[in-house]
Amino acid sequence: MSGKTFYLETFGCQMNAHDSEKVIGTLEQQGYAQVDSEEAADLLLYNTCSIRDKAEQKVFHRLNDYKKLAKAGKRFGVIGCVAQQEGEKIFERAPYVSLVAGSASYRRLPELIARMEAGETRVTGLDDRQTDEAFETEFTARKNPYRAYITIIEGCDKFCAYCVVPYTRGKERSRGSESVLEEAKRIAGMGYTEIQLLGQNVNSYRDPTGKKSFAELLAAVGEVDGIRRVRFTTSHPRDFTRDIVEVIDAVPTLCDHVHLPVQSGSTRVLRAMAREYTREWYLERMDWIKAAKRKISLSTDIIVGFPGETPAEFEETITLLNEVQYDVVFAFKYSPRPNTPSLVMIDSISDEEKSKRLQILLDRQREIQRANYDRRLGEVLEVMVEGNNPAREQIVGRSSQNIPVNFSWPHPIAPAPGSYQQVRITRTFPNSLVGEAV
Ligand code: SF4
């Protein structure tokens, strides 16, 4: 490996994207340079996702597509959730792969890479829920020019019946609040004004130093000099406490947006999913959020067609949509995943029926979302600029409620990405707002 170059492709969620930023930083620290094509790289890495069947297959297709490069002495590594899930089996399916490492082993990456460089052909970093350590590193190659991510908790102890994450990302382990705040100050020093706190269950955060609750940590990050926006994702209803709403009301830099996955509107289905809350418990949290002084935007995740979900239970999910009136819903068809408790349940609902339910849900949500967005006509929102769309002669950005806003700009020079502009909303679309700078 003369020039020590690497190519990294990332699949999946925001956690994976941020893990990749840390993996890149770690490799650069070891003298590697990132390249943007497989052909140009000495080391090809795939940071994988196994949340749904399709995601997993993508990895093996990619490996198969590029196996010819192995003959040219290139090395392959599979990291992330499929690596942890499939482990050594990957070497069987793709013998030219020489590194398989799950996310709970990333802090050992320098050692794993060194062993591969020394000629080992089957290097593994597979941690089955043993480690208590989070992957902390000062070497993070931040790819997003205006939003910086901080993982405050890794892993998951919830064991929802359909989910692979507890098996692929290990047990819940939180970072010390001081280490998080130091990173937030470092980020502000780099000129970032927006921070997004990450975790599979970010609000399950438990400060190992005992100094700060999740709500207190939110407030502290929000009070870091130079920081104008703080987001957090993904929360779990079981750990959603009233003080989170109170701190959003009290600290203006905390964004007025909460993403709280409900997954189903039926208490019986929630029980079968092992979500450990009821419809009523969830709606009580929605009431807390709606009673807040600030107008907090709501989004959620929903699974349709979970084994045994009756048409009436699906209808309960639709009535929950009507009751909550989310701004955004991410909805998916149930798909059985390896090693998960629901694998033994009969996947009783046909794919056709799942598609039908998904369509009904998306159609209803589109109506709700459109009506929500229409209510914003004439409002002036603060938008953080993310770029521009020359084709439409529009500036592209996002409100603090995380809603995409495209707006006209009266000046010849476009506003800089990362700057904040006041925008009056003049038009709405199903998934975005349009306006004019004021
Ligand atoms: S809370 Fe449930 S759905 Fe979320 S990561 Fe954990 S097991 Fe998966």
PDB file of C-alpha atoms in Angstrom, residues 50-310:
ATOM      1  CA  SER A  50     -28.811  -3.692   8.390  1.00  0.00           C
ATOM      2  CA  ILE A  51     -32.014  -1.984   9.496  1.00  0.00           C
ATOM      3  CA  ARG A  52     -33.854  -3.436   6.476  1.00  0.00           C
ATOM      4  CA  ASP A  53     -33.221  -6.380   4.150  1.00  0.00           C
ATOM      5  CA  LYS A  54     -32.561  -4.211   1.158  1.00  0.00           C
ATOM      6  CA  ALA A  55     -29.845  -2.288   3.037  1.00  0.00           C
ATOM      7  CA  GLU A  56     -27.930  -5.476   3.770  1.00  0.00           C
ATOM      8  CA  GLN A  57     -28.120  -6.805   0.195  1.00  0.00           C
ATOM      9  CA  LYS A  58     -26.690  -3.551  -1.116  1.00  0.00           C
ATOM     10  CA  VAL A  59     -23.373  -4.255   0.616  1.00  0.00           C
ATOM     11  CA  PHE A  60     -22.878  -7.690  -0.903  1.00  0.00           C
ATOM     12  CA  HIS A  61     -23.785  -6.340  -4.342  1.00  0.00           C
ATOM     13  CA  ARG A  62     -21.165  -3.623  -3.940  1.00  0.00           C
ATOM     14  CA  LEU A  63     -18.535  -6.133  -2.788  1.00  0.00           C
ATOM     15  CA  ASN A  64     -19.366  -8.345  -5.727  1.00  0.00           C
ATOM     16  CA  ASP A  65     -19.221  -5.402  -8.154  1.00  0.00           C
ATOM     17  CA  TYR A  66     -15.670  -4.544  -7.109  1.00  0.00           C
ATOM     18  CA  LYS A  67     -14.179  -7.942  -6.321  1.00  0.00           C
ATOM     19  CA  LYS A  68     -12.100  -7.715  -9.518  1.00  0.00           C
ATOM     20  CA  LEU A  69     -10.097  -4.945  -7.826  1.00  0.00           C
ATOM     21  CA  ALA A  70      -8.892  -7.426  -5.196  1.00  0.00           C
ATOM     22  CA  LYS A  71      -6.635  -8.933  -7.846  1.00  0.00           C
ATOM     23  CA  ALA A  72      -4.861  -5.575  -8.078  1.00  0.00           C
ATOM     24  CA  GLY A  73      -3.835  -5.948  -4.431  1.00  0.00           C
ATOM     25  CA  LYS A  74      -6.516  -3.675  -3.019  1.00  0.00           C
ATOM     26  CA  ARG A  75      -7.896  -4.399   0.432  1.00  0.00           C
ATOM     27  CA  PHE A  76     -11.569  -4.507   1.408  1.00  0.00           C
ATOM     28  CA  GLY A  77     -13.146  -3.777   4.763  1.00  0.00           C
ATOM     29  CA  VAL A  78     -16.757  -4.106   5.898  1.00  0.00           C
ATOM     30  CA  ILE A  79     -17.630  -2.050   8.964  1.00  0.00           C
ATOM     31  CA  GLY A  80     -20.821  -1.025  10.764  1.00  0.00           C
ATOM     32  CA  CYS A  81     -24.024  -2.970  11.433  1.00  0.00           C
ATOM     33  CA  VAL A  82     -23.829  -5.727   8.797  1.00  0.00           C
ATOM     34  CA  ALA A  83     -20.225  -6.373   9.904  1.00  0.00           C
ATOM     35  CA  GLN A  84     -21.347  -6.874  13.515  1.00  0.00           C
ATOM     36  CA  GLN A  85     -24.397  -8.883  12.449  1.00  0.00           C
ATOM     37  CA  GLU A  86     -22.712 -11.214   9.957  1.00  0.00           C
ATOM     38  CA  GLY A  87     -19.201 -11.260  11.470  1.00  0.00           C
ATOM     39  CA  GLU A  88     -16.794 -13.886  10.071  1.00  0.00           C
ATOM     40  CA  LYS A  89     -19.471 -15.132   7.644  1.00  0.00           C
ATOM     41  CA  ILE A  90     -18.525 -12.126   5.482  1.00  0.00           C
ATOM     42  CA  PHE A  91     -15.099 -13.708   4.861  1.00  0.00           C
ATOM     43  CA  GLU A  92     -16.911 -16.798   3.527  1.00  0.00           C
ATOM     44  CA  ARG A  93     -19.171 -14.809   1.209  1.00  0.00           C
ATOM     45  CA  ALA A  94     -16.388 -12.429   0.101  1.00  0.00           C
ATOM     46  CA  PRO A  95     -12.966 -14.045   0.730  1.00  0.00           C
ATOM     47  CA  TYR A  96     -11.151 -10.901  -0.537  1.00  0.00           C
ATOM     48  CA  VAL A  97     -12.436  -8.925   2.463  1.00  0.00           C
ATOM     49  CA  SER A  98      -9.713  -8.622   5.117  1.00  0.00           C
ATOM     50  CA  LEU A  99     -11.380  -6.441   7.747  1.00  0.00           C
ATOM     51  CA  VAL A 100     -14.755  -6.875   9.461  1.00  0.00           C
ATOM     52  CA  ALA A 101     -15.481  -4.463  12.321  1.00  0.00           C
ATOM     53  CA  GLY A 102     -18.646  -3.417  14.129  1.00  0.00           C
ATOM     54  CA  SER A 103     -19.178   0.138  15.424  1.00  0.00           C
ATOM     55  CA  ALA A 104     -18.482  -0.879  19.039  1.00  0.00           C
ATOM     56  CA  SER A 105     -14.907  -1.709  17.978  1.00  0.00           C
ATOM     57  CA  TYR A 106     -14.052   1.556  16.217  1.00  0.00           C
ATOM     58  CA  ARG A 107     -11.872   2.828  19.053  1.00  0.00           C
ATOM     59  CA  ARG A 108      -9.591  -0.128  18.139  1.00  0.00           C
ATOM     60  CA  LEU A 109      -9.438   0.891  14.442  1.00  0.00           C
ATOM     61  CA  PRO A 110      -5.761   1.985  14.492  1.00  0.00           C
ATOM     62  CA  GLU A 111      -4.753  -1.447  15.801  1.00  0.00           C
ATOM     63  CA  LEU A 112      -7.052  -3.289  13.348  1.00  0.00           C
ATOM     64  CA  ILE A 113      -5.711  -1.314  10.373  1.00  0.00           C
ATOM     65  CA  ALA A 114      -2.100  -1.898  11.486  1.00  0.00           C
ATOM     66  CA  ARG A 115      -2.724  -5.650  11.649  1.00  0.00           C
ATOM     67  CA  MET A 116      -4.178  -5.562   8.117  1.00  0.00           C
ATOM     68  CA  GLU A 117      -1.178  -3.561   6.891  1.00  0.00           C
ATOM     69  CA  ALA A 118       1.073  -6.183   8.508  1.00  0.00           C
ATOM     70  CA  GLY A 119      -0.496  -8.766   6.215  1.00  0.00           C
ATOM     71  CA  GLU A 120      -3.261 -10.334   8.324  1.00  0.00           C
ATOM     72  CA  THR A 121      -6.124 -11.331   6.014  1.00  0.00           C
ATOM     73  CA  ARG A 122      -8.966 -11.893   8.447  1.00  0.00           C
ATOM     74  CA  VAL A 123      -8.941  -9.010  10.920  1.00  0.00           C
ATOM     75  CA  THR A 124     -12.079  -8.682  13.047  1.00  0.00           C
ATOM     76  CA  GLY A 125     -13.408  -6.189  15.594  1.00  0.00           C
ATOM     77  CA  LEU A 126     -16.638  -7.766  16.824  1.00  0.00           C
ATOM     78  CA  ASP A 127     -17.995  -6.745  20.212  1.00  0.00           C
ATOM     79  CA  ASP A 128     -21.150  -8.503  21.431  1.00  0.00           C
ATOM     80  CA  ARG A 129     -22.544  -6.021  23.913  1.00  0.00           C
ATOM     81  CA  GLN A 130     -19.478  -6.153  26.167  1.00  0.00           C
ATOM     82  CA  THR A 131     -17.932  -2.728  25.901  1.00  0.00           C
ATOM     83  CA  ASP A 132     -18.899   0.187  28.140  1.00  0.00           C
ATOM     84  CA  GLU A 133     -16.830   2.635  26.127  1.00  0.00           C
ATOM     85  CA  ALA A 134     -18.171   5.057  23.546  1.00  0.00           C
ATOM     86  CA  PHE A 135     -16.087   5.814  20.450  1.00  0.00           C
ATOM     87  CA  GLU A 136     -14.534   9.125  21.457  1.00  0.00           C
ATOM     88  CA  THR A 137     -11.918  10.687  19.196  1.00  0.00           C
ATOM     89  CA  GLU A 138     -10.613  14.148  18.532  1.00  0.00           C
ATOM     90  CA  PHE A 139     -10.003  13.105  14.939  1.00  0.00           C
ATOM     91  CA  THR A 140     -13.331  13.761  13.227  1.00  0.00           C
ATOM     92  CA  ALA A 141     -13.389  14.753   9.565  1.00  0.00           C
ATOM     93  CA  ARG A 142     -16.573  16.828   9.574  1.00  0.00           C
ATOM     94  CA  LYS A 143     -18.199  16.634   6.131  1.00  0.00           C
ATOM     95  CA  ASN A 144     -21.172  18.889   6.715  1.00  0.00           C
ATOM     96  CA  PRO A 145     -20.005  22.518   6.434  1.00  0.00           C
ATOM     97  CA  TYR A 146     -22.720  23.989   8.647  1.00  0.00           C
ATOM     98  CA  ARG A 147     -24.078  21.288  10.937  1.00  0.00           C
ATOM     99  CA  ALA A 148     -21.792  19.391  13.312  1.00  0.00           C
ATOM    100  CA  TYR A 149     -22.742  16.084  14.905  1.00  0.00           C
ATOM    101  CA  ILE A 150     -21.901  14.849  18.390  1.00  0.00           C
ATOM    102  CA  THR A 151     -22.742  11.289  19.420  1.00  0.00           C
ATOM    103  CA  ILE A 152     -23.588  11.439  23.127  1.00  0.00           C
ATOM    104  CA  ILE A 153     -24.801   7.852  23.574  1.00  0.00           C
ATOM    105  CA  GLU A 154     -24.190   4.693  21.550  1.00  0.00           C
ATOM    106  CA  GLY A 155     -25.969   1.350  21.445  1.00  0.00           C
ATOM    107  CA  CYS A 156     -29.436   0.391  22.637  1.00  0.00           C
ATOM    108  CA  ASP A 157     -30.921  -1.642  25.520  1.00  0.00           C
ATOM    109  CA  LYS A 158     -34.562  -1.473  24.397  1.00  0.00           C
ATOM    110  CA  PHE A 159     -34.743  -4.683  22.290  1.00  0.00           C
ATOM    111  CA  CYS A 160     -37.789  -3.759  20.207  1.00  0.00           C
ATOM    112  CA  ALA A 161     -38.997  -6.994  18.635  1.00  0.00           C
ATOM    113  CA  TYR A 162     -38.243  -5.956  15.031  1.00  0.00           C
ATOM    114  CA  CYS A 163     -34.913  -4.200  15.484  1.00  0.00           C
ATOM    115  CA  VAL A 164     -31.315  -5.316  14.968  1.00  0.00           C
ATOM    116  CA  VAL A 165     -29.658  -2.323  16.602  1.00  0.00           C
ATOM    117  CA  PRO A 166     -29.165  -3.777  20.121  1.00  0.00           C
ATOM    118  CA  TYR A 167     -27.309  -6.696  18.465  1.00  0.00           C
ATOM    119  CA  THR A 168     -25.318  -4.621  15.977  1.00  0.00           C
ATOM    120  CA  ARG A 169     -24.422  -1.546  18.022  1.00  0.00           C
ATOM    121  CA  GLY A 170     -24.022  -3.001  21.504  1.00  0.00           C
ATOM    122  CA  LYS A 171     -25.361  -1.879  24.851  1.00  0.00           C
ATOM    123  CA  GLU A 172     -26.216   1.724  25.745  1.00  0.00           C
ATOM    124  CA  ARG A 173     -23.116   3.664  26.794  1.00  0.00           C
ATOM    125  CA  SER A 174     -23.102   7.421  27.310  1.00  0.00           C
ATOM    126  CA  ARG A 175     -20.194   9.861  27.097  1.00  0.00           C
ATOM    127  CA  GLY A 176     -19.313  12.044  30.053  1.00  0.00           C
ATOM    128  CA  SER A 177     -21.064  15.441  29.924  1.00  0.00           C
ATOM    129  CA  GLU A 178     -17.758  17.314  30.199  1.00  0.00           C
ATOM    130  CA  SER A 179     -16.338  15.511  27.172  1.00  0.00           C
ATOM    131  CA  VAL A 180     -19.504  16.368  25.198  1.00  0.00           C
ATOM    132  CA  LEU A 181     -19.271  20.040  26.229  1.00  0.00           C
ATOM    133  CA  GLU A 182     -15.585  20.204  25.350  1.00  0.00           C
ATOM    134  CA  GLU A 183     -16.408  18.887  21.889  1.00  0.00           C
ATOM    135  CA  ALA A 184     -19.256  21.399  21.561  1.00  0.00           C
ATOM    136  CA  LYS A 185     -16.871  24.258  22.428  1.00  0.00           C
ATOM    137  CA  ARG A 186     -14.302  22.913  19.942  1.00  0.00           C
ATOM    138  CA  ILE A 187     -17.009  22.814  17.275  1.00  0.00           C
ATOM    139  CA  ALA A 188     -18.116  26.383  18.041  1.00  0.00           C
ATOM    140  CA  GLY A 189     -14.459  27.393  17.810  1.00  0.00           C
ATOM    141  CA  MET A 190     -14.377  25.918  14.301  1.00  0.00           C
ATOM    142  CA  GLY A 191     -17.166  28.327  13.299  1.00  0.00           C
ATOM    143  CA  TYR A 192     -20.129  25.965  13.448  1.00  0.00           C
ATOM    144  CA  THR A 193     -23.359  27.451  14.775  1.00  0.00           C
ATOM    145  CA  GLU A 194     -25.521  24.302  14.640  1.00  0.00           C
ATOM    146  CA  ILE A 195     -24.969  21.098  16.601  1.00  0.00           C
ATOM    147  CA  GLN A 196     -26.981  17.890  16.350  1.00  0.00           C
ATOM    148  CA  LEU A 197     -26.727  15.505  19.296  1.00  0.00           C
ATOM    149  CA  LEU A 198     -27.008  11.881  18.200  1.00  0.00           C
ATOM    150  CA  GLY A 199     -27.954   8.578  19.769  1.00  0.00           C
ATOM    151  CA  GLN A 200     -30.060   5.548  18.853  1.00  0.00           C
ATOM    152  CA  ASN A 201     -32.010   6.761  21.889  1.00  0.00           C
ATOM    153  CA  VAL A 202     -30.498  10.139  22.543  1.00  0.00           C
ATOM    154  CA  ASN A 203     -32.811  10.858  25.498  1.00  0.00           C
ATOM    155  CA  SER A 204     -31.744   7.622  27.213  1.00  0.00           C
ATOM    156  CA  TYR A 205     -28.528   9.532  27.947  1.00  0.00           C
ATOM    157  CA  ARG A 206     -27.148   8.794  31.399  1.00  0.00           C
ATOM    158  CA  ASP A 207     -24.093  10.884  32.277  1.00  0.00           C
ATOM    159  CA  PRO A 208     -21.502   8.379  33.621  1.00  0.00           C
ATOM    160  CA  THR A 209     -20.142  11.214  35.792  1.00  0.00           C
ATOM    161  CA  GLY A 210     -23.617  11.802  37.218  1.00  0.00           C
ATOM    162  CA  LYS A 211     -23.290  15.544  36.613  1.00  0.00           C
ATOM    163  CA  LYS A 212     -26.017  16.260  34.062  1.00  0.00           C
ATOM    164  CA  SER A 213     -29.389  14.870  33.048  1.00  0.00           C
ATOM    165  CA  PHE A 214     -30.211  14.801  29.330  1.00  0.00           C
ATOM    166  CA  ALA A 215     -32.248  18.016  29.635  1.00  0.00           C
ATOM    167  CA  GLU A 216     -29.412  19.719  31.525  1.00  0.00           C
ATOM    168  CA  LEU A 217     -26.899  18.625  28.894  1.00  0.00           C
ATOM    169  CA  LEU A 218     -29.170  20.019  26.168  1.00  0.00           C
ATOM    170  CA  ALA A 219     -29.285  23.357  27.965  1.00  0.00           C
ATOM    171  CA  ALA A 220     -25.501  23.408  28.493  1.00  0.00           C
ATOM    172  CA  VAL A 221     -24.776  22.711  24.812  1.00  0.00           C
ATOM    173  CA  GLY A 222     -27.364  25.360  23.899  1.00  0.00           C
ATOM    174  CA  GLU A 223     -25.491  27.900  26.038  1.00  0.00           C
ATOM    175  CA  VAL A 224     -22.086  27.337  24.401  1.00  0.00           C
ATOM    176  CA  ASP A 225     -20.848  30.641  22.934  1.00  0.00           C
ATOM    177  CA  GLY A 226     -21.413  30.864  19.187  1.00  0.00           C
ATOM    178  CA  ILE A 227     -23.975  28.044  19.020  1.00  0.00           C
ATOM    179  CA  ARG A 228     -27.329  29.205  17.596  1.00  0.00           C
ATOM    180  CA  ARG A 229     -29.127  25.893  17.060  1.00  0.00           C
ATOM    181  CA  VAL A 230     -29.115  22.561  18.859  1.00  0.00           C
ATOM    182  CA  ARG A 231     -30.997  19.512  17.561  1.00  0.00           C
ATOM    183  CA  PHE A 232     -31.212  16.014  19.020  1.00  0.00           C
ATOM    184  CA  THR A 233     -32.227  12.683  17.439  1.00  0.00           C
ATOM    185  CA  THR A 234     -33.552  10.008  17.915  1.00  0.00           C
ATOM    186  CA  SER A 235     -35.646  10.000  21.116  1.00  0.00           C
ATOM    187  CA  HIS A 236     -37.565   7.124  22.675  1.00  0.00           C
ATOM    188  CA  PRO A 237     -41.034   7.728  24.192  1.00  0.00           C
ATOM    189  CA  ARG A 238     -40.136   5.647  27.248  1.00  0.00           C
ATOM    190  CA  ASP A 239     -37.403   8.128  28.238  1.00  0.00           C
ATOM    191  CA  PHE A 240     -39.195  11.258  27.096  1.00  0.00           C
ATOM    192  CA  THR A 241     -39.541  13.397  30.226  1.00  0.00           C
ATOM    193  CA  ARG A 242     -41.344  16.707  30.792  1.00  0.00           C
ATOM    194  CA  ASP A 243     -38.073  18.547  31.547  1.00  0.00           C
ATOM    195  CA  ILE A 244     -37.083  18.091  27.874  1.00  0.00           C
ATOM    196  CA  VAL A 245     -40.083  20.209  26.840  1.00  0.00           C
ATOM    197  CA  GLU A 246     -39.372  22.716  29.629  1.00  0.00           C
ATOM    198  CA  VAL A 247     -35.754  23.148  28.537  1.00  0.00           C
ATOM    199  CA  ILE A 248     -36.800  23.673  24.900  1.00  0.00           C
ATOM    200  CA  ASP A 249     -39.111  26.424  26.158  1.00  0.00           C
ATOM    201  CA  ALA A 250     -36.361  27.933  28.340  1.00  0.00           C
ATOM    202  CA  VAL A 251     -33.332  27.845  25.978  1.00  0.00           C
ATOM    203  CA  PRO A 252     -33.987  29.610  22.630  1.00  0.00           C
ATOM    204  CA  THR A 253     -31.037  27.927  20.864  1.00  0.00           C
ATOM    205  CA  LEU A 254     -32.704  24.529  21.318  1.00  0.00           C
ATOM    206  CA  CYS A 255     -34.612  23.894  18.103  1.00  0.00           C
ATOM    207  CA  ASP A 256     -38.421  23.788  18.341  1.00  0.00           C
ATOM    208  CA  HIS A 257     -38.600  20.318  16.784  1.00  0.00           C
ATOM    209  CA  VAL A 258     -38.988  16.893  18.375  1.00  0.00           C
ATOM    210  CA  HIS A 259     -38.649  13.595  16.510  1.00  0.00           C
ATOM    211  CA  LEU A 260     -40.405  10.932  18.621  1.00  0.00           C
ATOM    212  CA  PRO A 261     -40.930   7.558  16.859  1.00  0.00           C
ATOM    213  CA  VAL A 262     -44.299   6.023  17.775  1.00  0.00           C
ATOM    214  CA  GLN A 263     -44.134   3.040  15.347  1.00  0.00           C
ATOM    215  CA  SER A 264     -47.845   2.153  15.802  1.00  0.00           C
ATOM    216  CA  GLY A 265     -51.092   3.699  17.067  1.00  0.00           C
ATOM    217  CA  SER A 266     -52.310   0.410  18.556  1.00  0.00           C
ATOM    218  CA  THR A 267     -51.392  -0.490  22.135  1.00  0.00           C
ATOM    219  CA  ARG A 268     -51.648  -4.226  21.350  1.00  0.00           C
ATOM    220  CA  VAL A 269     -49.241  -3.872  18.412  1.00  0.00           C
ATOM    221  CA  LEU A 270     -46.909  -1.724  20.554  1.00  0.00           C
ATOM    222  CA  ARG A 271     -46.902  -4.523  23.122  1.00  0.00           C
ATOM    223  CA  ALA A 272     -46.079  -7.111  20.409  1.00  0.00           C
ATOM    224  CA  MET A 273     -43.268  -4.804  19.223  1.00  0.00           C
ATOM    225  CA  ALA A 274     -41.972  -4.665  22.836  1.00  0.00           C
ATOM    226  CA  ARG A 275     -42.024  -0.852  22.718  1.00  0.00           C
ATOM    227  CA  GLU A 276     -43.167  -0.817  26.351  1.00  0.00           C
ATOM    228  CA  TYR A 277     -45.513   2.109  26.214  1.00  0.00           C
ATOM    229  CA  THR A 278     -49.166   2.487  25.325  1.00  0.00           C
ATOM    230  CA  ARG A 279     -50.953   4.766  22.870  1.00  0.00           C
ATOM    231  CA  GLU A 280     -52.190   6.817  25.850  1.00  0.00           C
ATOM    232  CA  TRP A 281     -48.656   7.144  27.314  1.00  0.00           C
ATOM    233  CA  TYR A 282     -47.363   8.390  23.977  1.00  0.00           C
ATOM    234  CA  LEU A 283     -50.245  10.852  23.475  1.00  0.00           C
ATOM    235  CA  GLU A 284     -49.633  12.302  26.937  1.00  0.00           C
ATOM    236  CA  ARG A 285     -46.138  13.269  25.780  1.00  0.00           C
ATOM    237  CA  MET A 286     -47.645  14.809  22.667  1.00  0.00           C
ATOM    238  CA  ASP A 287     -49.898  16.879  24.947  1.00  0.00           C
ATOM    239  CA  TRP A 288     -46.855  18.098  26.928  1.00  0.00           C
ATOM    240  CA  ILE A 289     -45.192  19.204  23.696  1.00  0.00           C
ATOM    241  CA  LYS A 290     -48.349  20.903  22.374  1.00  0.00           C
ATOM    242  CA  ALA A 291     -48.783  22.745  25.682  1.00  0.00           C
ATOM    243  CA  ALA A 292     -45.295  24.260  25.379  1.00  0.00           C
ATOM    244  CA  LYS A 293     -44.972  28.059  25.034  1.00  0.00           C
ATOM    245  CA  ARG A 294     -43.035  27.587  21.782  1.00  0.00           C
ATOM    246  CA  LYS A 295     -44.738  25.986  18.752  1.00  0.00           C
ATOM    247  CA  ILE A 296     -42.754  22.722  18.559  1.00  0.00           C
ATOM    248  CA  SER A 297     -42.790  20.833  15.257  1.00  0.00           C
ATOM    249  CA  LEU A 298     -43.375  17.071  15.519  1.00  0.00           C
ATOM    250  CA  SER A 299     -42.117  14.164  13.426  1.00  0.00           C
ATOM    251  CA  THR A 300     -42.163  10.407  13.886  1.00  0.00           C
ATOM    252  CA  ASP A 301     -41.380   6.930  12.523  1.00  0.00           C
ATOM    253  CA  ILE A 302     -44.065   4.317  11.821  1.00  0.00           C
ATOM    254  CA  ILE A 303     -43.966   0.660  10.804  1.00  0.00           C
ATOM    255  CA  VAL A 304     -46.967  -0.757   8.941  1.00  0.00           C
ATOM    256  CA  GLY A 305     -47.773  -4.439   8.579  1.00  0.00           C
ATOM    257  CA  PHE A 306     -46.127  -5.710  11.766  1.00  0.00           C
ATOM    258  CA  PRO A 307     -46.982  -9.433  12.197  1.00  0.00           C
ATOM    259  CA  GLY A 308     -50.599  -9.779  13.300  1.00  0.00           C
ATOM    260  CA  GLU A 309     -51.551  -6.112  12.775  1.00  0.00           C
ATOM    261  CA  THR A 310     -55.284  -6.208  12.023  1.00  0.00           C
TER     262      THR A 310
END
